[in-house]
Tab-separated table of C-alpha atoms in Angstrom:
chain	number	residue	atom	x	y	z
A	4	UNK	CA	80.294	-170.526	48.108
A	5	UNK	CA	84.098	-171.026	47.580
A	6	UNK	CA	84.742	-167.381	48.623
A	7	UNK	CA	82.584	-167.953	51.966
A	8	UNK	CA	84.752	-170.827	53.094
A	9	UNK	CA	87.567	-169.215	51.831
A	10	UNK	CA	86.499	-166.066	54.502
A	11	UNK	CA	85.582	-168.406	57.205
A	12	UNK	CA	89.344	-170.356	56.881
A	13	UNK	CA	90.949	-167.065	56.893
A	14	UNK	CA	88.605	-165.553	59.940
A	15	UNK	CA	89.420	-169.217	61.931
A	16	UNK	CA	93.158	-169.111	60.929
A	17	UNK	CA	93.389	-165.036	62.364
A	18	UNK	CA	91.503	-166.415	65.797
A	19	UNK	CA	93.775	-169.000	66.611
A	20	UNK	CA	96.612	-167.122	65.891
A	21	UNK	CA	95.195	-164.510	68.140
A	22	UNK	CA	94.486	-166.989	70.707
A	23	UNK	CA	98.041	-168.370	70.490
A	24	UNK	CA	99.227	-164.648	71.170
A	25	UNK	CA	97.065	-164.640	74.259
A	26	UNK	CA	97.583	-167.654	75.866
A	27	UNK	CA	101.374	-166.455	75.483
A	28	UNK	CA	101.348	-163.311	76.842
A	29	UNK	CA	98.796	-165.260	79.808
A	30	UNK	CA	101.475	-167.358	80.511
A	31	UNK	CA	104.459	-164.971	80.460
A	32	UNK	CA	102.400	-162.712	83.114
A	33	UNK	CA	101.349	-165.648	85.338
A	34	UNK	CA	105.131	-166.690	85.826
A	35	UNK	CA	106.396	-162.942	86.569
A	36	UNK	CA	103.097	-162.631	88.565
A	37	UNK	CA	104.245	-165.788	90.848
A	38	UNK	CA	107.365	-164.514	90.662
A	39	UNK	CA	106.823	-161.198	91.646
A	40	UNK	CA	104.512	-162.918	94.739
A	41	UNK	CA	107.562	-164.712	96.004
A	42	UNK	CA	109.830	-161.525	95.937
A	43	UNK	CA	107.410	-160.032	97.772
A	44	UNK	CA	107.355	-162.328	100.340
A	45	UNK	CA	110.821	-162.498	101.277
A	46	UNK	CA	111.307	-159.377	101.035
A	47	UNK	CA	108.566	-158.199	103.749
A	48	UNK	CA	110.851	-159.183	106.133
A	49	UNK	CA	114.437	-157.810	104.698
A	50	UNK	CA	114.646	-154.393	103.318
A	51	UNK	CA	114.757	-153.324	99.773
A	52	UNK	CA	116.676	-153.178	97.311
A	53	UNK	CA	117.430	-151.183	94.107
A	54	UNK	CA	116.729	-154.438	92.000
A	55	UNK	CA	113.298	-155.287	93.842
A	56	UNK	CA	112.466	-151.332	92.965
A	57	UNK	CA	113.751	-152.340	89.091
A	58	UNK	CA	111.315	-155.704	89.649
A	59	UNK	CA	108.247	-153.401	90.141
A	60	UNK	CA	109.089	-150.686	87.449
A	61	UNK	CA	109.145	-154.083	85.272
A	62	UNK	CA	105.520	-154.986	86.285
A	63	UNK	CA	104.042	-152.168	85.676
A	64	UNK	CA	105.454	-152.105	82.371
A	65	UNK	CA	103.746	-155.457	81.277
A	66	UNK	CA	100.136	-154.603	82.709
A	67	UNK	CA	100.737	-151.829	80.089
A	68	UNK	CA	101.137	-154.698	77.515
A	69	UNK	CA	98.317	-156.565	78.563
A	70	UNK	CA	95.772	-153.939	78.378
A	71	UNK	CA	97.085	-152.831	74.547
A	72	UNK	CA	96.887	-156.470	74.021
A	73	UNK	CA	92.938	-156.613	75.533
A	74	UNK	CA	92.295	-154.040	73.399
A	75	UNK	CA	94.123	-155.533	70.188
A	76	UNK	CA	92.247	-158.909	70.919
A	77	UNK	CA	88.904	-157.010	71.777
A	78	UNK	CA	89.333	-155.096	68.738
A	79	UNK	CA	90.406	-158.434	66.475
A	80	UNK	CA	87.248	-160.281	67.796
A	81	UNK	CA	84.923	-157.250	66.625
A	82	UNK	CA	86.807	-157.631	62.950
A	83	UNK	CA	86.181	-161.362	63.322
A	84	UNK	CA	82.409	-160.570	63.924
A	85	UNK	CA	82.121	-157.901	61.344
A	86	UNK	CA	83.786	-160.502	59.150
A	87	UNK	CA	81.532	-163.056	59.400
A	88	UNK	CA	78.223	-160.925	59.111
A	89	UNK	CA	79.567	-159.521	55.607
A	90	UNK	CA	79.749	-163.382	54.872
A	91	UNK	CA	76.473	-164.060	55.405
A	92	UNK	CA	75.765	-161.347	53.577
A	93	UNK	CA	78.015	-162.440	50.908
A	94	UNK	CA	76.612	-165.938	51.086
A	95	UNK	CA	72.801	-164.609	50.728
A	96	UNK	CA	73.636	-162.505	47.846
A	97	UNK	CA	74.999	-165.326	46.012
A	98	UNK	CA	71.996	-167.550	46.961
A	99	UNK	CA	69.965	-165.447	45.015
A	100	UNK	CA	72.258	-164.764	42.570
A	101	UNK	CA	72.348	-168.539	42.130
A	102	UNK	CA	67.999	-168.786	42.303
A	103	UNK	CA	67.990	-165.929	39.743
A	104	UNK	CA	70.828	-168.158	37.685
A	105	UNK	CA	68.712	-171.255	37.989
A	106	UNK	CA	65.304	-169.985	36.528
A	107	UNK	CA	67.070	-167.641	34.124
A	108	UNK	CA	68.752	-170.854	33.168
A	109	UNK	CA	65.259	-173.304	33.245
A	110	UNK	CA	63.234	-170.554	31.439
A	111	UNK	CA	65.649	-170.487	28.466
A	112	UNK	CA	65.717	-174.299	28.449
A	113	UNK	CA	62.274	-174.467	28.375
A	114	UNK	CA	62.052	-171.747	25.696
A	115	UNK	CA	64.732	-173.788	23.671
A	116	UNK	CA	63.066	-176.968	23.929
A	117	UNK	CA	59.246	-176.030	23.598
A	118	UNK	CA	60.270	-172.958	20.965
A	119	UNK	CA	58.909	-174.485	18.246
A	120	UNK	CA	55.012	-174.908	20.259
A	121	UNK	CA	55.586	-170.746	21.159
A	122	UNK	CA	55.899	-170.139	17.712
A	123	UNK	CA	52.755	-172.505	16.970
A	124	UNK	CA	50.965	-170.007	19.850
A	125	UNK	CA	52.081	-166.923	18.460
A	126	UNK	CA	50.840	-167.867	14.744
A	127	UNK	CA	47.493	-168.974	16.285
A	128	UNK	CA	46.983	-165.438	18.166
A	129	UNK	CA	47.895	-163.875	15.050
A	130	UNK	CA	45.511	-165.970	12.917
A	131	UNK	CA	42.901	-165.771	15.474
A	132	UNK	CA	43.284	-161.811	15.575
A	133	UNK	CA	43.535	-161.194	11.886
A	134	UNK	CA	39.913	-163.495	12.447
A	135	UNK	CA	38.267	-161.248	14.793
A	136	UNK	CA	39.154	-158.290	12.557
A	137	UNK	CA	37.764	-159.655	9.669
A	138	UNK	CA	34.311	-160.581	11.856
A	139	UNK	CA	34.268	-156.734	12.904
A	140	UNK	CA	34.439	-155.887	9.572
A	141	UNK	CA	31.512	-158.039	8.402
A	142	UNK	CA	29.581	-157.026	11.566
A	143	UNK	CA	30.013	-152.750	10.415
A	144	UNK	CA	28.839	-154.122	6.910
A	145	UNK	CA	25.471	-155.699	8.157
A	146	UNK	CA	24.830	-152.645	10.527
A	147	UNK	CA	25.273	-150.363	7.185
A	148	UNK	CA	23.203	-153.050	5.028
A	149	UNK	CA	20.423	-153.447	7.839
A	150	UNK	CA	20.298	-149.690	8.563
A	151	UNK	CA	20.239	-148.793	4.803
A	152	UNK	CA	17.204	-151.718	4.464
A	153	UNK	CA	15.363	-149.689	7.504
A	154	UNK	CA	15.810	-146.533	5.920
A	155	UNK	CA	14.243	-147.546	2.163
A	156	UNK	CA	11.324	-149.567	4.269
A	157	UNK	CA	10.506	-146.357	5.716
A	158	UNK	CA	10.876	-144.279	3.042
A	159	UNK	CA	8.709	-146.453	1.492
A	160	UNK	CA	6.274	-146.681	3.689
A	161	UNK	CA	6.550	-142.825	3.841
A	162	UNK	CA	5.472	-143.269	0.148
A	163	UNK	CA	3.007	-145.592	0.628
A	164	UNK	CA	0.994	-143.209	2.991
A	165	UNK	CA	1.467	-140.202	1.544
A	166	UNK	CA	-0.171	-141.652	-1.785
A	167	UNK	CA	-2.994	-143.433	0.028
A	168	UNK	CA	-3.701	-140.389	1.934
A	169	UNK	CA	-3.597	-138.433	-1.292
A	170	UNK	CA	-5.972	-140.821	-2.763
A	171	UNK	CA	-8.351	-140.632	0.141
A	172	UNK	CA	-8.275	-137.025	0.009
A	173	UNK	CA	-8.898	-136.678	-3.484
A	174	UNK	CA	-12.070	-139.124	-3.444
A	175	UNK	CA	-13.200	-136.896	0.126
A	176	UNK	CA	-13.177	-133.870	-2.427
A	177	UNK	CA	-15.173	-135.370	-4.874
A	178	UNK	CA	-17.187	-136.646	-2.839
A	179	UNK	CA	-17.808	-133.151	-1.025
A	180	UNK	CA	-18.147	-131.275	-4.723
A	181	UNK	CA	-20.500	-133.921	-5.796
A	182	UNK	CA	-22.520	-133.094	-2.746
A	183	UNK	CA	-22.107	-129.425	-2.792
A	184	UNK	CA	-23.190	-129.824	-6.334
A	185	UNK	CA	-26.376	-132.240	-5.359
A	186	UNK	CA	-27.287	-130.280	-2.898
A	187	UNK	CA	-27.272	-126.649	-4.736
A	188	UNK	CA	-28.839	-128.214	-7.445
A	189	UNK	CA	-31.733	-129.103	-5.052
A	190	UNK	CA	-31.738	-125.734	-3.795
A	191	UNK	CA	-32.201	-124.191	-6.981
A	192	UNK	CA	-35.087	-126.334	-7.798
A	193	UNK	CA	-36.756	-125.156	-4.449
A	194	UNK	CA	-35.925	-121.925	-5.268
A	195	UNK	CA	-36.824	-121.848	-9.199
A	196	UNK	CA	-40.614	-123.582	-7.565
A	197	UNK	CA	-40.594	-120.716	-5.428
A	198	UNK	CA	-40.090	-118.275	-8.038
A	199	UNK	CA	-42.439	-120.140	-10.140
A	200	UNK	CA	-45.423	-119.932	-7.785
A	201	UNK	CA	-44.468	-116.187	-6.774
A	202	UNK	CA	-44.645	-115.300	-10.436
A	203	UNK	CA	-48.023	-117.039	-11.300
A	204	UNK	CA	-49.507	-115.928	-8.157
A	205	UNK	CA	-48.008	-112.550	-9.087
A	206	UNK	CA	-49.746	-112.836	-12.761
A	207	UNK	CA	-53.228	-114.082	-11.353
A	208	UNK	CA	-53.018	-110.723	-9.220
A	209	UNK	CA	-52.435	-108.185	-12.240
A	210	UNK	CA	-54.805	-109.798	-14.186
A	211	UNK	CA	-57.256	-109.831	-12.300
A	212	UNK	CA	-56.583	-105.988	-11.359
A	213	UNK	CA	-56.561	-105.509	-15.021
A	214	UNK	CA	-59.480	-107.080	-15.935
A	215	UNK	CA	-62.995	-105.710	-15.207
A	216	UNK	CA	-65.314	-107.169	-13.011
A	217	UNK	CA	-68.198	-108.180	-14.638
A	218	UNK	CA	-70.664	-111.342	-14.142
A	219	UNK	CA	-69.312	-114.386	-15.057
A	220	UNK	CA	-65.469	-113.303	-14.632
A	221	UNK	CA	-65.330	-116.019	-11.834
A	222	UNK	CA	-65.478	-118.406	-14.331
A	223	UNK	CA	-63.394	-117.159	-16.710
A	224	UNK	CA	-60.586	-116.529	-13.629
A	225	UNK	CA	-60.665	-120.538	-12.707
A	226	UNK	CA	-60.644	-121.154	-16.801
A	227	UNK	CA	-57.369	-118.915	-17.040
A	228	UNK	CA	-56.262	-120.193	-13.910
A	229	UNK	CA	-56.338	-124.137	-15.062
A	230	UNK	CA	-54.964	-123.129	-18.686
A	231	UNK	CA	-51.822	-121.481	-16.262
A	232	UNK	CA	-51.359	-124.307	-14.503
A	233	UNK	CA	-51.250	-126.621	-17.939
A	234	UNK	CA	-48.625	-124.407	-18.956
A	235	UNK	CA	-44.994	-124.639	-17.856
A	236	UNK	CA	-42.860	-121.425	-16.488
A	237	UNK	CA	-41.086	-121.487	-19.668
A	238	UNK	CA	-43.644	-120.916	-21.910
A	239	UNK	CA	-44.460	-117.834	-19.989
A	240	UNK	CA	-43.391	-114.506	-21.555
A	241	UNK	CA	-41.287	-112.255	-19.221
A	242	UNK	CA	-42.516	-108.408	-19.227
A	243	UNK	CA	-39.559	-107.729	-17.011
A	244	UNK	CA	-36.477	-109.370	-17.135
A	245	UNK	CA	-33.927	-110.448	-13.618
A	246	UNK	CA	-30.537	-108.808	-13.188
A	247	UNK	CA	-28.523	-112.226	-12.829
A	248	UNK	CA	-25.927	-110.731	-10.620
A	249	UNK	CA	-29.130	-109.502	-8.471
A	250	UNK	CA	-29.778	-113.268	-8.604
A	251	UNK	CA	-26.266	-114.734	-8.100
A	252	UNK	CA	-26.076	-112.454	-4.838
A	253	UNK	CA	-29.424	-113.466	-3.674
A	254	UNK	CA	-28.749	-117.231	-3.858
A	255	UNK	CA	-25.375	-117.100	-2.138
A	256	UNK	CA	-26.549	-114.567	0.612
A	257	UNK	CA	-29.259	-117.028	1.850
A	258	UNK	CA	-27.362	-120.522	1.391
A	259	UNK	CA	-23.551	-119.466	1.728
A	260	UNK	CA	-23.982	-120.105	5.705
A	261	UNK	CA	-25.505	-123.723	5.337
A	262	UNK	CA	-22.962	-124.549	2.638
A	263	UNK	CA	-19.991	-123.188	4.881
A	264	UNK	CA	-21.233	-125.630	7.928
A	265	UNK	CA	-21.900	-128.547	5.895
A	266	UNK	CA	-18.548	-128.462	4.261
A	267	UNK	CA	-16.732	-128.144	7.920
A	268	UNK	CA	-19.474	-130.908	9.409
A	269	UNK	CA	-18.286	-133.428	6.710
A	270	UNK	CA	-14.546	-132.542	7.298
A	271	UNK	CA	-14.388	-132.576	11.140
A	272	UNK	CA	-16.352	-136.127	10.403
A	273	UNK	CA	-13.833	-137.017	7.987
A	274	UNK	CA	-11.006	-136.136	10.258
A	275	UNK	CA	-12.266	-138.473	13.106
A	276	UNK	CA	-13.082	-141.256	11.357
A	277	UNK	CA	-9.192	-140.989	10.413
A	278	UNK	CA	-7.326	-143.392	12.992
A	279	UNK	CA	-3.689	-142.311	12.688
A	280	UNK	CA	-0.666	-145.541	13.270
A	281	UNK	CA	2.017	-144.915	16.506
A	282	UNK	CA	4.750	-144.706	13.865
A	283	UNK	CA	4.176	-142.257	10.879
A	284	UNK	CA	1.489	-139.718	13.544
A	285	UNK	CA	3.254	-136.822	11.616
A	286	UNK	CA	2.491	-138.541	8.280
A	287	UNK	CA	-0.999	-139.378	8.993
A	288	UNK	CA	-2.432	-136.166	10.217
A	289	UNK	CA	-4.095	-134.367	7.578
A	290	UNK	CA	-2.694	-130.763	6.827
A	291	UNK	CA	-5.140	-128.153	7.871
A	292	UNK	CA	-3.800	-126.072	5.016
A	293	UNK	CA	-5.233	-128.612	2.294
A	294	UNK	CA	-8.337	-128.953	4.086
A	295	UNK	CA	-8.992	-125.408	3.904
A	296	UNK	CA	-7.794	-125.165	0.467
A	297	UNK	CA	-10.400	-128.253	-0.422
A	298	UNK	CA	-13.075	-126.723	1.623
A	299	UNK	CA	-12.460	-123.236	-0.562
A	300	UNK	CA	-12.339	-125.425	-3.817
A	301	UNK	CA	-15.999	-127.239	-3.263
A	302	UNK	CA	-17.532	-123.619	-1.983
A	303	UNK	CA	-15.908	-122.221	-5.704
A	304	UNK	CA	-17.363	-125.219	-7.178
């Protein structure tokens, strides 16, 4: 600010001198201009002289003046001008010099008298960041723990089904032998009566194509025919004895069909009584490999 009025005292000081200068030179031409009018005057009537012709040579000489001086003072105002812009300037610039100054100057007051509550802040960020860290931390541990947990329950129900499906499995194929058994055993029975009858009906016919026919022999036939019945097939003495592979193939030719179809009928029943969960469907589903294999175990057995 002192350098602005310093400028402005120095710009005033150069105009009044210039002014001074002006007013001069104003005054000087006004007197030789009157003077020069009077001259002129008198000597419109009288002829001239060579001092009149020395008179005009000198007035010409100070218009020459006056316009270098126009031009001086034209050229001093614009300096003047230029001046006091660049002081403006000047003055501006050091306004915000000064606002820059000022808060440069508050903010390190304030820092220096409320240092002590910034360092409070900065330990509480700290503390609260080491905080969040630490919570992070615990969070990743649960997620491990929780996913860990969720991995052993399913393993373990995994487990769980695997052995109860192995159990049920296990009971379906003794279940199906103990049919497969029940039911050959039945067959053989109906097939050892069958045998039983053939062969005594068999007998009744050679003997009676053995024996003669003479009076009486019906009696004797329904005598031999009730002592046959009293006795069992057992007791019977074989003239001609079975081939029991000839047998073997003759049992399983008939009744290896029926056996097949039961087996499947119980396992496609088996199968669809079988309700598998939404979560373990893969686990659930019986393998078609051990149902064959089961269904080839009961038709050994």
């Amino acid at each position: 600010m002192l350098g602005f009025q310093y400028v402005v005292a120095k710009s005033r000081e150069l105009s009044s001198v210039v002014e001074r200068e002006i007013s001069g030179v104003t005054n000087r031409s006004s007197s030789f201009v009157a003077a020069f009018d009077g001259g002129a005057a008198a000597a419109s009537t009288e002829e001239k002289t060579p001092a009149e012709v020395y008179e005009a040579s000198d007035r010409n000489e100070g218009e020459r003046f006056l316009r270098i001086q126009q031009n001086r003072q034209l050229q001093a105002e614009q300096n003047h001008h230029r001046l006091l812009d660049s002081g403006q300037e000047l003055e501006t610039a050091l306004r915000q010099a000064r606002a820059t100054l000022q808060a440069q100057a508050t903010s390190e007051q304030f820092l220096a008298q409320n240092f002590h509550l910034v360092s409070h802040v900065r330990r509480e960020l700290q503390n609260m960041h080491a905080i969040v860290l630490r919570v992070a931390e615990e969070a990743d541990c649960v997620e491990k723990l929780l996913l860990q947990r969720c991995e052993e329950n399913v393993a373990r129900q995994k487990a769980d089904l695997a052995s109860t499906q192995q159990l049920e499995l296990e009971k379906f194929e003794i279940q199906i032998a103990r049919e497969s058994e029940e039911r050959k055993r039945k067959l053989l029975e109906m097939k050892r009566e069958e045998l039983s009858r053939a062969f005594v009906k068999d007998l009744q016919t050679y003997q009676m194509r053995v024996t003669p026919c003479e009076g009486g022999s019906t009696t004797a036939l329904d005598l031999q025919e009730e002592d046959w019945k009293q006795e069992s097939l057992d007791e019977v003495e074989l003239v001609v004895m079975a081939n029991s592979d000839q047998l073997e193939a003759f049992y399983e030719s008939e009744h290896e069909d029926e056996e097949k179809q039961f087996v499947s009928n119980k396992i496609e029943k088996w199968t669809e009584s079988r309700v598998p969960g939404d979560k373990c469907d893969a686990e659930s589903t019986v393998n078609e490999k051990e149902i064959i294999g089961m269904a080839e175990r009961s038709k050994d057995i």
